[in-house]
Amino acid sequence: MNIILFGPPGAGKGTQAAVLTEAYGLAHLSTGDMLRAAVAAGTEVGLQAKAIMAAGKLVPDTVITGVLAERLNEPDCTNGFILDGFPRTLPQAEALSAMLDETGRKLDAVIEVHVPDEVLVERITKRAAETGGARTDDNVDTLKHRLEVYHGQTKPVLPYYETLGLLHVIDGNRPVELVTSSIKAVLH
Ligand code: AMP
């Protein structure tokens, strides 16, 4: 099973992906985590991404698509994967379709975890306080920019998947377990 968890920053994609990977034995592919690891390791991609991420902007499509293409070739992805944070632009969505076609794979579902902006601002402020600012992009100013990027560049990807008949919208403004149950209901 290959699925995309789609939604704005703070929607709970990471939390849901962790539960679902465990339940279904899938690989959890978080491009944000991949980039944070690259920054920590000081790789070329990390050096390119560091300032962009701290500003809440998007890393260039060619860079992130290259990172994901490598990850998709790793053996744990053959059982299926959950994408968390990718695609974030239409060119990324098209590149993903091409990558999957080339390897004879397909997407089974795209799940949009829908949460209103004002709830996201509250959640991210709380996450920043709890993690002691471990994520340089978890602050209200950067979040506002990340939300603008989400609405301007990422949300417009949804019609692409709607046209393909893959899109399911879930209310993410509920307790974690209820969101998980709704996602599982879609996947069954
Ligand atoms: P996330 O952990 O998914 O919120 O991602 C953190 C940051 O990493 C984002 O704000 C972007 O700067 C960068 N990033 C993660 N995934 C992508 C992507 N698919 N395209 C471009 N930038 C990304």
mmCIF file of N, CA and C in Angstrom, residues 26-31 34 65-78 81 83 99 105:
data_model
loop_
_atom_site.group_PDB
_atom_site.id
_atom_site.type_symbol
_atom_site.label_atom_id
_atom_site.label_comp_id
_atom_site.label_asym_id
_atom_site.label_seq_id
_atom_site.Cartn_x
_atom_site.Cartn_y
_atom_site.Cartn_z
ATOM 1 N N LEU A 26 4.594 -0.264 6.881
ATOM 2 C CA LEU A 26 5.023 0.553 5.740
ATOM 3 C C LEU A 26 6.249 1.382 6.108
ATOM 4 N N ALA A 27 6.950 1.863 5.104
ATOM 5 C CA ALA A 27 8.075 2.775 5.351
ATOM 6 C C ALA A 27 7.527 4.195 5.501
ATOM 7 N N HIS A 28 8.027 4.914 6.505
ATOM 8 C CA HIS A 28 7.590 6.295 6.735
ATOM 9 C C HIS A 28 8.576 7.236 6.044
ATOM 10 N N LEU A 29 8.125 7.892 4.993
ATOM 11 C CA LEU A 29 9.014 8.765 4.224
ATOM 12 C C LEU A 29 8.667 10.225 4.493
ATOM 13 N N SER A 30 9.357 10.820 5.465
ATOM 14 C CA SER A 30 9.152 12.231 5.779
ATOM 15 C C SER A 30 10.292 13.026 5.149
ATOM 16 N N THR A 31 9.967 13.834 4.148
ATOM 17 C CA THR A 31 11.040 14.600 3.487
ATOM 18 C C THR A 31 11.614 15.647 4.446
ATOM 19 N N MET A 34 14.169 13.812 6.396
ATOM 20 C CA MET A 34 15.348 13.543 5.541
ATOM 21 C C MET A 34 16.218 14.803 5.449
ATOM 22 N N THR A 65 13.270 16.236 -4.918
ATOM 23 C CA THR A 65 12.867 15.091 -5.726
ATOM 24 C C THR A 65 14.015 14.093 -5.825
ATOM 25 N N GLY A 66 15.243 14.603 -5.926
ATOM 26 C CA GLY A 66 16.423 13.713 -5.955
ATOM 27 C C GLY A 66 16.559 12.945 -4.654
ATOM 28 N N VAL A 67 16.338 13.642 -3.529
ATOM 29 C CA VAL A 67 16.436 12.983 -2.213
ATOM 30 C C VAL A 67 15.395 11.870 -2.121
ATOM 31 N N LEU A 68 14.172 12.179 -2.533
ATOM 32 C CA LEU A 68 13.102 11.184 -2.416
ATOM 33 C C LEU A 68 13.325 9.998 -3.363
ATOM 34 N N ALA A 69 13.804 10.282 -4.574
ATOM 35 C CA ALA A 69 14.024 9.204 -5.555
ATOM 36 C C ALA A 69 14.981 8.161 -4.983
ATOM 37 N N GLU A 70 16.035 8.634 -4.318
ATOM 38 C CA GLU A 70 16.991 7.684 -3.714
ATOM 39 C C GLU A 70 16.327 6.858 -2.633
ATOM 40 N N ARG A 71 15.533 7.541 -1.808
ATOM 41 C CA ARG A 71 14.894 6.857 -0.674
ATOM 42 C C ARG A 71 13.891 5.806 -1.164
ATOM 43 N N LEU A 72 13.192 6.128 -2.254
ATOM 44 C CA LEU A 72 12.174 5.195 -2.772
ATOM 45 C C LEU A 72 12.782 3.908 -3.302
ATOM 46 N N ASN A 73 14.093 3.962 -3.602
ATOM 47 C CA ASN A 73 14.770 2.762 -4.113
ATOM 48 C C ASN A 73 15.269 1.855 -3.008
ATOM 49 N N GLU A 74 15.113 2.291 -1.757
ATOM 50 C CA GLU A 74 15.600 1.443 -0.663
ATOM 51 C C GLU A 74 14.628 0.284 -0.431
ATOM 52 N N PRO A 75 15.181 -0.873 0.005
ATOM 53 C CA PRO A 75 14.383 -2.111 0.057
ATOM 54 C C PRO A 75 13.136 -2.022 0.929
ATOM 55 N N ASP A 76 13.178 -1.221 2.017
ATOM 56 C CA ASP A 76 12.005 -1.210 2.903
ATOM 57 C C ASP A 76 10.773 -0.589 2.232
ATOM 58 N N CYS A 77 10.963 0.066 1.093
ATOM 59 C CA CYS A 77 9.811 0.682 0.415
ATOM 60 C C CYS A 77 9.025 -0.318 -0.435
ATOM 61 N N THR A 78 9.588 -1.518 -0.626
ATOM 62 C CA THR A 78 8.890 -2.475 -1.501
ATOM 63 C C THR A 78 7.575 -2.964 -0.881
ATOM 64 N N PHE A 81 4.693 2.404 1.315
ATOM 65 C CA PHE A 81 5.222 3.575 2.026
ATOM 66 C C PHE A 81 4.122 4.583 2.322
ATOM 67 N N LEU A 83 4.021 8.636 2.471
ATOM 68 C CA LEU A 83 4.724 9.894 2.220
ATOM 69 C C LEU A 83 4.158 10.978 3.128
ATOM 70 N N MET A 99 8.273 8.711 -11.202
ATOM 71 C CA MET A 99 9.147 7.774 -10.473
ATOM 72 C C MET A 99 8.423 6.463 -10.204
ATOM 73 N N ARG A 105 5.057 0.959 -9.789
ATOM 74 C CA ARG A 105 4.264 1.113 -8.567
ATOM 75 C C ARG A 105 3.155 2.125 -8.791
#
